[in-house]
N, CA, C and O of each residue as an XYZ file, in Angstrom:
636
protein
N       7.666     -8.604     16.788
C       7.484     -8.002     15.153
C       7.841     -6.962     15.042
O       7.633     -6.308     16.064
N       8.459     -6.257     14.021
C       8.936     -4.713     14.126
C       8.920     -4.262     13.053
O       9.352     -4.836     12.053
N       8.325     -2.946     13.094
C       7.841     -2.107     11.770
C       8.989     -1.194     11.310
O       9.355     -0.590     12.318
N       9.559     -0.901     10.491
C      10.539      0.223     10.109
C      10.962      0.266      8.844
O      11.040     -0.855      8.342
N      11.251      1.111      8.178
C      11.358      1.840      6.715
C      12.542      0.739      5.868
O      13.717      0.374      5.870
N      11.458      0.593      5.307
C      12.552     -0.396      3.965
C      13.845      0.206      3.757
O      14.241      1.372      3.760
N      14.404     -0.941      3.572
C      15.981     -0.896      3.096
C      15.861     -1.799      1.809
O      15.078     -2.664      1.416
N      17.296     -1.039      1.218
C      17.831     -2.209     -0.188
C      17.676     -3.537      0.084
O      16.844     -4.015     -0.687
N      18.189     -4.466      0.968
C      18.026     -5.766      1.830
C      17.072     -6.461      1.652
O      17.141     -7.683      1.526
N      15.491     -5.446      1.592
C      14.401     -6.031      1.649
C      13.680     -5.685      0.319
O      12.541     -6.146      0.239
N      14.052     -5.077     -0.570
C      13.361     -5.206     -1.625
C      13.024     -6.945     -2.257
O      11.848     -7.292     -2.366
N      13.953     -7.745     -2.565
C      14.012     -9.031     -3.117
C      12.113     -9.626     -2.318
O      11.087     -9.685     -2.995
N      12.209     -9.957     -0.833
C      11.152     -9.853      0.196
C      10.156     -9.596     -0.206
O       9.304    -10.451     -0.446
N       9.983     -8.274     -0.399
C       8.850     -7.849     -0.412
C       8.317     -7.622     -1.627
O       7.110     -7.523     -1.846
N       9.341     -7.519     -2.577
C       8.529     -8.064     -4.178
C       7.745     -9.496     -4.021
O       6.536     -9.538     -4.246
N       8.432    -10.607     -3.649
C       7.991    -11.643     -3.605
C       7.257    -11.641     -3.216
O       6.365    -12.034     -3.967
N       6.706    -11.215     -1.608
C       5.646    -11.634     -1.065
C       3.813    -10.761     -1.791
O       2.669    -11.215     -1.761
N       4.446     -9.215     -2.435
C       3.556     -8.862     -3.628
C       3.159     -9.648     -4.789
O       2.060     -9.701     -5.341
N       4.165    -10.202     -5.042
C       3.852    -10.969     -6.325
C       3.181    -12.285     -5.509
O       1.982    -12.545     -5.608
N       3.694    -12.722     -5.060
C       2.861    -14.250     -4.551
C       1.243    -13.741     -4.368
O       0.502    -14.156     -5.258
N       0.789    -13.134     -3.620
C      -0.298    -12.646     -3.329
C      -1.072    -12.361     -4.236
O      -2.246    -12.723     -4.149
N      -0.574    -11.571     -5.445
C      -1.351    -11.064     -6.616
C      -1.759    -12.281     -7.193
O      -2.929    -12.514     -7.495
N      -0.641    -13.216     -7.384
C      -1.079    -14.602     -7.819
C      -1.730    -15.421     -7.732
O      -2.262    -16.009     -8.674
N      -1.900    -15.768     -6.061
C      -3.034    -16.278     -5.308
C      -4.578    -16.119     -5.736
O      -5.399    -17.013     -5.939
N      -4.723    -14.839     -5.808
C      -5.676    -14.048     -6.235
C      -6.367    -13.690     -7.818
O      -7.435    -13.242     -8.235
N      -5.357    -14.070     -8.273
C      -5.106    -14.327    -10.490
C      -4.920    -12.857    -10.854
O      -5.181    -12.488    -11.999
N      -4.490    -12.022     -9.952
C      -4.260    -10.693     -9.889
C      -2.778    -10.565    -10.321
O      -2.135     -9.646     -9.812
N      -2.181    -11.368    -11.183
C      -0.291    -10.973    -11.722
C      -1.068    -10.924    -13.436
O      -1.036    -11.815    -14.284
N      -1.615     -9.788    -13.505
C      -1.936     -9.190    -14.736
C      -1.579     -8.269    -14.973
O      -0.675     -7.976    -14.191
N      -1.921     -6.871    -16.293
C      -1.366     -5.668    -16.293
C      -2.475     -4.975    -15.880
O      -3.610     -5.350    -16.172
N      -2.158     -3.616    -14.971
C      -3.223     -3.233    -14.169
C      -3.134     -3.075    -12.920
O      -3.813     -2.272    -12.281
N      -2.268     -3.842    -12.446
C      -1.905     -3.995    -10.898
C      -0.838     -4.090    -10.488
O      -0.068     -4.364    -11.409
N      -0.234     -3.985     -9.322
C       1.251     -3.480     -8.805
C       1.873     -4.688     -9.244
O       3.076     -4.445     -9.336
N       1.586     -6.127     -9.629
C       2.246     -6.702    -10.291
C       3.593     -6.362    -11.500
O       4.784     -6.626    -11.667
N       2.488     -5.615    -12.147
C       3.659     -4.875    -13.278
C       4.258     -3.237    -12.592
O       4.366     -2.330    -13.417
N       4.559     -2.985    -11.368
C       4.835     -1.704    -11.556
C       6.397     -1.781    -11.516
O       7.138     -2.493    -10.837
N       6.654     -0.863    -12.417
C       8.270     -0.828    -13.288
C       8.940     -0.925    -11.870
O       9.813     -1.785    -11.756
N       8.521      0.160    -10.335
C       9.818     -0.132     -9.284
C       9.176     -1.118     -8.636
O      10.016     -1.424     -7.790
N       8.221     -1.843     -8.458
C       8.258     -2.988     -7.567
C       9.568     -3.826     -6.984
O       9.622     -4.282     -5.842
N      10.713     -3.955     -8.081
C      11.749     -5.097     -7.490
C      12.947     -3.980     -6.596
O      13.862     -4.402     -5.890
N      12.654     -2.575     -6.843
C      13.481     -1.258     -5.980
C      13.081     -0.731     -5.587
O      13.472      0.425     -5.751
N      11.841     -0.950     -4.613
C      11.279     -0.198     -3.725
C      11.927      1.101     -2.707
O      11.773      2.323     -2.712
N      12.606      0.279     -1.977
C      13.762      1.248     -1.264
C      14.178      2.163     -2.058
O      14.200      3.240     -1.461
N      14.533      2.249     -3.167
C      14.816      3.175     -4.257
C      13.834      4.229     -4.955
O      14.059      5.275     -5.563
N      12.682      3.561     -4.638
C      11.505      4.373     -5.496
C      10.932      5.465     -4.540
O      10.657      6.618     -4.874
N      10.779      4.850     -3.143
C      10.233      6.215     -2.077
C      11.363      6.782     -1.106
O      11.119      7.252      0.005
N      12.596      6.679     -1.656
C      13.667      7.012     -1.262
C      13.885      8.643     -2.201
O      14.489      9.670     -1.892
N      13.187      8.312     -3.273
C      13.304      9.536     -4.433
C      12.648     10.314     -3.997
O      12.994     11.489     -3.866
N      10.820      9.547     -3.451
C      10.158     10.814     -3.300
C       9.844     11.594     -1.953
O       9.738     11.099     -0.831
N       9.726     12.851     -2.299
C       9.795     13.489     -0.938
C       8.187     13.010     -0.208
O       7.363     12.648     -1.048
N       7.836     12.995      0.894
C       6.958     13.084      2.023
C       6.603     11.645      1.505
O       5.513     11.618      0.933
N       7.166     10.613      1.559
C       7.155      9.352      1.193
C       7.742      8.189      1.381
O       8.778      8.074      0.726
N       7.476      7.328      2.003
C       8.360      6.260      2.765
C       7.068      4.973      2.760
O       5.844      5.059      2.661
N       8.140      3.614      2.939
C       7.463      2.589      2.603
C       8.296      1.687      3.785
O       9.519      1.551      3.806
N       7.556      1.238      4.540
C       7.696     -0.123      5.688
C       7.675     -1.610      5.281
O       7.219     -2.290      4.362
N       8.173     -1.731      6.067
C       8.172     -3.440      6.671
C       7.845     -3.974      7.640
O       7.768     -3.391      8.721
N       7.588     -5.173      7.466
C       7.497     -5.474      8.999
C       8.159     -7.005      9.365
O       7.991     -8.052      8.739
N       8.771     -6.831     10.294
C       9.789     -8.718      9.906
C       9.384     -9.299     11.223
O       9.349     -8.500     12.159
N       9.104    -10.413     11.441
C       9.310    -10.832     12.746
C      10.412    -11.214     13.396
O      11.391    -10.481     13.259
N      10.531    -12.275     14.147
C      11.018    -11.923     15.485
C      12.612    -12.630     14.718
O      13.738    -12.408     15.163
N      12.238    -13.625     13.307
C      13.701    -13.954     13.134
C      14.532    -13.180     12.097
O      15.562    -13.537     11.526
N      13.791    -11.963     11.986
C      14.612    -10.881     11.245
C      13.646    -10.864      9.742
O      13.731     -9.924      8.952
N      12.779    -12.004      9.522
C      12.602    -12.428      7.985
C      11.013    -11.091      7.526
O       9.925    -11.184      8.095
N      11.250    -10.259      6.692
C      10.422     -9.374      6.193
C       9.421    -10.326      5.826
O       9.712    -11.213      5.023
N       7.993    -10.230      6.442
C       6.462    -10.670      6.603
C       5.583     -9.867      5.625
O       4.836    -10.475      4.858
N       5.673     -7.977      5.627
C       4.865     -7.365      5.245
C       5.119     -6.130      4.821
O       6.255     -5.782      5.140
N       4.358     -5.110      4.070
C       5.001     -3.923      4.083
C       3.851     -3.350      3.811
O       2.773     -3.939      3.877
N       4.054     -1.726      3.369
C       2.931     -0.655      3.181
C       4.091      0.415      2.554
O       5.301      0.576      2.716
N       3.059      1.035      1.771
C       3.878      2.722      1.420
C       2.624      3.973      1.400
O       1.402      3.844      1.337
N       3.402      5.097      1.474
C       2.680      6.099      1.103
C       3.318      6.986      0.293
O       4.377      7.443      0.725
N       2.810      7.459     -1.125
C       3.556      8.485     -1.344
C       2.603      9.479     -2.209
O       1.419      9.209     -2.411
N       3.190     10.579     -2.670
C       1.991     11.688     -2.472
C       1.478     11.065     -4.434
O       2.269     10.492     -5.183
N       0.236     11.366     -4.735
C      -0.305     10.644     -5.717
C      -0.740     11.689     -6.629
O      -1.614     12.537     -6.449
N       0.183     11.449     -7.869
C       0.450     12.328     -8.815
C       0.678     13.884     -8.374
O       1.422     14.100     -7.418
N       0.018     15.026     -9.089
C       0.266     16.037     -9.344
C      -1.156     17.110     -8.760
O      -1.649     18.153     -9.189
N      -1.542     15.928     -7.215
C      -2.913     16.442     -6.870
C      -1.680     16.354     -5.212
O      -0.934     15.532     -4.678
N      -2.215     17.983     -4.960
C      -1.638     18.585     -3.731
C      -2.296     18.315     -2.724
O      -3.525     18.338     -2.790
N      -1.505     17.929     -1.305
C      -2.653     17.220     -0.798
C      -3.179     15.941     -0.568
O      -3.931     15.436      0.266
N      -2.705     15.656     -1.326
C      -3.318     13.793     -1.532
C      -2.271     13.092     -1.480
O      -1.341     13.307     -2.257
N      -2.222     11.946     -0.383
C      -1.526     11.215     -0.865
C      -1.868      9.109     -0.830
O      -2.527      8.584      0.068
N      -1.442      8.579     -1.615
C      -1.641      7.197     -1.904
C      -0.962      6.011     -0.826
O       0.201      5.703     -0.566
N      -2.581      5.414     -0.246
C      -1.807      3.809      0.790
C      -1.649      2.655     -0.921
O      -2.503      2.352     -1.755
N      -0.062      2.286     -0.804
C      -0.025      1.330     -1.406
C       0.356      0.342     -1.078
O       0.491     -0.060      0.078
N       0.670     -0.394     -2.423
C       1.400     -2.230     -1.795
C       1.179     -2.598     -0.134
O       2.167     -2.804      0.570
N      -0.085     -2.656      0.374
C      -0.387     -3.234      1.967
C      -0.543     -4.574      1.883
O      -1.703     -4.918      1.657
N       0.280     -5.470      1.996
C       0.433     -6.926      1.990
C       1.196     -7.997      2.919
O       2.408     -8.200      2.989
N       0.421     -8.460      3.429
C       1.174     -9.226      4.415
C       1.879    -10.914      3.904
O       1.186    -11.506      3.077
N       2.885    -11.474      4.267
C       2.966    -13.321      3.898
C       1.941    -13.839      4.496
O       1.687    -13.707      5.693
N       1.168    -14.583      3.522
C       0.014    -15.917      3.872
C       0.068    -15.723      5.317
O      -0.644    -15.003      6.017
N       1.412    -16.790      5.772
C       1.800    -16.947      7.190
C       1.314    -16.135      8.568
O       0.864    -16.578      9.625
N       1.613    -14.628      8.086
C       1.279    -14.520      9.155
C       0.250    -13.508      8.904
O       0.400    -12.390      9.397
N      -0.637    -13.741      8.290
C      -2.224    -12.929      8.250
C      -2.773    -13.600      9.190
O      -2.357    -14.592      9.789
N      -4.015    -12.842      9.329
C      -4.695    -12.741     10.861
C      -4.122    -12.722     12.515
O      -4.519    -13.316     13.517
N      -2.948    -11.701     12.270
C      -2.711    -11.332     13.421
C      -2.739    -10.012     13.817
O      -2.355     -9.684     14.940
N      -3.034     -9.453     13.245
C      -3.033     -7.899     13.152
C      -1.981     -7.130     12.599
O      -2.128     -5.929     12.828
N      -1.002     -7.407     11.969
C       0.049     -6.897     11.010
C      -0.593     -5.443     10.643
O      -0.512     -4.431     11.338
N      -1.371     -5.604      9.156
C      -2.108     -5.026      8.382
C      -2.720     -3.806      9.239
O      -2.668     -2.639      8.851
N      -3.165     -4.117     10.159
C      -3.643     -2.858     10.775
C      -2.736     -2.004     11.816
O      -3.185     -1.046     12.445
N      -1.397     -2.476     11.917
C      -0.653     -2.124     12.261
C       0.399     -1.226     11.666
O       1.111     -0.364     12.181
N       0.268     -1.783     10.136
C       0.866     -1.437      8.748
C       0.363      0.033      8.586
O       0.965      1.106      8.644
N      -1.042     -0.306      8.346
C      -2.079      0.735      8.812
C      -2.021      2.056      9.478
O      -2.047      3.096      8.819
N      -1.930      2.035     10.986
C      -1.716      2.664     11.456
C      -0.129      3.708     11.385
O      -0.151      4.927     11.559
N       1.055      2.967     11.118
C       2.343      3.642     10.869
C       2.083      4.579      9.648
O       2.520      5.729      9.702
N       1.078      3.955      8.047
C       1.452      4.682      7.213
C       0.585      6.021      7.371
O       0.936      7.149      7.025
N      -0.768      5.602      8.042
C      -1.673      6.787      8.184
C      -1.340      7.793      9.067
O      -1.723      8.928      8.781
N      -0.476      7.556     10.455
C       0.219      8.472     10.922
C       1.339      8.948     10.323
O       1.805      9.917     10.922
N       1.652      8.775      9.819
C       3.122      9.388      8.522
C       2.675     10.284      7.924
O       3.106     11.436      7.881
N       1.201      9.565      7.082
C       0.500     10.334      5.912
C      -0.429     11.704      6.656
O      -0.812     12.712      6.063
N      -0.614     11.394      7.987
C      -1.511     12.921      9.062
C      -0.465     13.895      9.236
O      -0.853     14.970      9.695
N       1.131     13.761      8.911
C       1.600     15.066      9.055
C       2.271     15.439      7.524
O       3.251     16.178      7.432
N       1.813     15.016      6.709
C       1.823     15.507      5.313
C       1.167     16.010      4.167
O       1.474     16.688      3.186
N       0.113     15.427      4.640
C      -1.182     15.407      3.400
C      -2.975     15.509      4.122
O      -3.202     15.289      5.311
N      -3.637     15.735      3.498
C      -4.876     15.994      3.675
C      -5.407     14.545      3.633
O      -5.858     13.849      4.543
N      -5.234     14.299      2.384
C      -6.515     13.115      1.886
C      -5.554     11.623      1.923
O      -4.338     11.801      1.846
N      -6.022     10.251      2.030
C      -5.245      9.484      1.517
C      -6.194      8.471      0.754
O      -7.235      8.091      1.292
N      -5.877      8.105     -0.316
C      -6.310      8.031     -1.370
C      -5.988      5.882     -1.860
O      -4.945      5.290     -1.581
N      -6.581      5.566     -2.210
C      -6.202      4.389     -2.421
C      -6.878      3.400     -3.464
O      -8.079      3.581     -3.666
N      -6.202      2.314     -4.187
C      -7.191      1.753     -5.444
C      -7.032     -0.090     -4.626
O      -6.093     -0.733     -4.154
N      -8.403     -0.325     -4.816
C      -8.210     -2.193     -4.779
C      -8.754     -2.262     -5.791
O      -8.951     -1.526     -6.757
N      -9.110     -3.726     -5.340
C     -10.727     -4.814     -6.434
C     -11.013     -5.481     -4.983
O     -10.533     -5.837     -3.907
N     -12.246     -5.364     -5.848
C     -13.466     -6.098     -5.057
C     -12.795     -8.225     -4.850
O     -13.501     -9.068     -4.296
N     -11.878     -8.429     -5.245
C     -11.635     -9.979     -5.020
C     -11.017     -9.481     -3.770
O     -11.374    -10.353     -2.979
N     -10.569     -8.936     -3.336
C      -9.399     -8.982     -2.204
C     -10.564     -8.098     -0.831
O     -10.412     -6.985     -0.327
N     -11.674     -9.148     -0.574
C     -12.682     -8.395      0.415
C     -12.483     -8.339      2.096
O     -13.431     -7.991      2.801
N     -10.833     -8.808      2.836
C     -10.228     -8.512      3.758
C      -9.692     -7.519      3.639
O      -9.365     -6.928      4.668
N      -9.306     -6.783      1.992
C      -8.646     -5.685      2.518
C      -9.531     -4.587      2.720
O      -9.342     -3.783      3.632
N     -10.971     -4.464      1.523
C     -11.698     -4.422      1.837
C     -12.235     -3.814      2.637
O     -12.411     -2.602      2.521
N     -12.757     -4.729      3.976
C     -13.003     -4.920      5.398
C     -12.198     -3.868      6.237
O     -12.478     -3.185      7.222
N     -10.907     -4.037      5.325
C      -9.857     -3.026      6.781
C     -10.325     -1.381      6.514
O     -10.699     -0.500      7.288
N     -10.076     -1.431      4.774
C     -10.367      0.100      4.865
C     -11.586      0.876      5.245
O     -11.528      1.998      5.748
N     -12.507      0.342      5.028
C     -13.764      0.497      5.634
C     -14.110      0.878      7.205
O     -14.827      1.746      7.702
N     -13.229     -0.222      7.795
C     -13.082      0.301      9.448
C     -12.333      1.224      9.998
O     -12.276      1.531     11.189
N     -11.504      1.857      8.709
C     -10.324      3.016      8.758
C     -11.245      4.106      8.206
O     -10.819      5.192      7.811
N     -12.532      3.751      8.203
C     -13.407      4.935      7.321
C     -13.104      5.445      6.027
O     -13.785      6.404      5.663
N     -12.026      4.913      5.070
C     -12.422      5.232      3.750
C     -13.698      5.165      3.581
O     -14.529      4.375      4.027
N     -13.834      6.555      2.524
C     -14.797      6.421      1.360
C     -14.538      5.969      0.395
O     -13.520      6.307     -0.209
N     -15.657      4.760     -0.207
C     -15.381      4.654     -1.166
C     -16.027      5.598     -2.539
O     -17.124      6.154     -2.503
N     -15.142      5.627     -3.646
C     -15.223      7.210     -4.958
C     -16.331      6.374     -5.773
O     -16.488      5.202     -5.430
N     -16.903      6.749     -6.544
C     -17.518      6.210     -8.034
C     -16.543      5.347     -8.846
O     -16.585      4.156     -9.154
N     -15.356      6.642     -9.180
C     -14.424      6.399    -10.154
C     -12.872      6.607     -9.736
O     -12.616      7.661     -9.155
N     -11.872      5.748     -9.964
C     -10.922      6.635     -9.939
C     -10.504      8.064     -9.847
O     -10.866      8.846    -10.726
N      -9.590      8.556     -8.607
C      -8.929     10.141     -9.279
C      -8.588      9.749    -10.633
O      -8.536      8.691    -11.259
N      -8.323     11.265    -10.917
C      -7.542     11.257    -12.785
C      -6.308     10.534    -12.167
O      -6.098     10.522    -10.954
N      -5.291      9.769    -13.335
C      -3.632      9.669    -13.459
C      -3.305      8.716    -13.188
O      -2.111      8.439    -13.296
N      -4.667      7.348    -12.487
C      -4.304      6.233    -12.049
C      -3.361      5.497    -13.056
O      -2.945      6.028    -14.086
N      -3.124      4.486    -12.743
C      -2.351      3.832    -13.071
C      -2.567      2.635    -12.972
O      -1.744      1.967    -13.598
N      -3.692      1.786    -12.201
C      -3.875      0.173    -12.053
C      -5.483      0.381    -12.620
O      -6.489      0.629    -11.955
N      -5.350      0.197    -14.023
C      -6.567     -0.107    -14.351
C      -7.235     -1.314    -14.223
O      -8.301     -1.363    -14.837
N      -6.881     -2.402    -13.538
C      -7.472     -3.551    -13.142
C      -8.343     -3.442    -11.947
O      -9.033     -4.365    -11.512
N      -8.251     -2.083    -11.376
C      -8.813     -2.047    -10.322
C     -10.134     -1.685    -10.204
O     -10.486     -0.694    -10.844
N     -11.064     -2.347     -9.431
C     -12.444     -1.745     -9.562
C     -12.959     -1.036     -8.222
O     -14.129     -0.685     -8.372
N     -12.406     -0.691     -6.857
C     -12.376     -0.013     -5.736
C     -11.760      1.237     -5.719
O     -10.640      1.052     -6.196
N     -11.910      2.550     -5.390
C     -10.946      3.570     -5.082
C     -12.195      3.997     -4.281
O     -13.414      3.993     -4.448
N     -10.804      4.584     -2.785
C     -11.470      4.963     -1.906
C     -10.452      6.411     -1.655
O      -9.539      6.921     -2.304
N     -11.135      6.741     -0.382
C     -10.211      8.223      0.038
C     -10.829      8.412      1.099
O     -12.045      8.222      1.122
N     -10.092      8.860      2.311
C     -10.087      9.691      3.552
C      -9.254     10.842      3.808
O      -8.078     10.976      3.467
N      -9.791     11.451      4.279
C     -10.127     12.574      5.097
C      -9.025     12.594      6.596
O      -9.514     12.505      7.722
N      -7.713     12.706      6.395
C      -7.058     12.052      7.289
C      -6.204     13.297      8.348
O      -5.391     13.061      9.243
N      -6.716     14.637      7.880
C      -6.277     15.807      8.785
C      -7.263     16.859      8.352
O      -7.236     17.978      8.864
């Protein structure tokens, strides 16, 4: 397994992983990443943003099987957002989400003071991961949230 920054050739693969995952939880609805306008061009989106990156993990055959991103959250100085952490079903349960989290949070700690994320209670395994990483549950989303279908919001002090 190899984790590396996203390239244009990865856009379609990671878009499909994200969409299939959301569909499997009936989360292919407005207010989720499913309808993010940049979803089909993540490499371009992250390339355009300062202090942002998206990483993919590929298997031994070079197939993209997951990814995660970090980007600034709106106009909040010092707060980034953990974005689009998804693993293909056939690659789940192998510690890849943890490896991607480590990569993303290491990057984020060099540029931000806090890391924010939005999720839903339906994604129980993801929520367990965030709690293991000491993300603290918030009562409501930070102002400016684009994902109205989410019902859980976390923040973590990273430096």
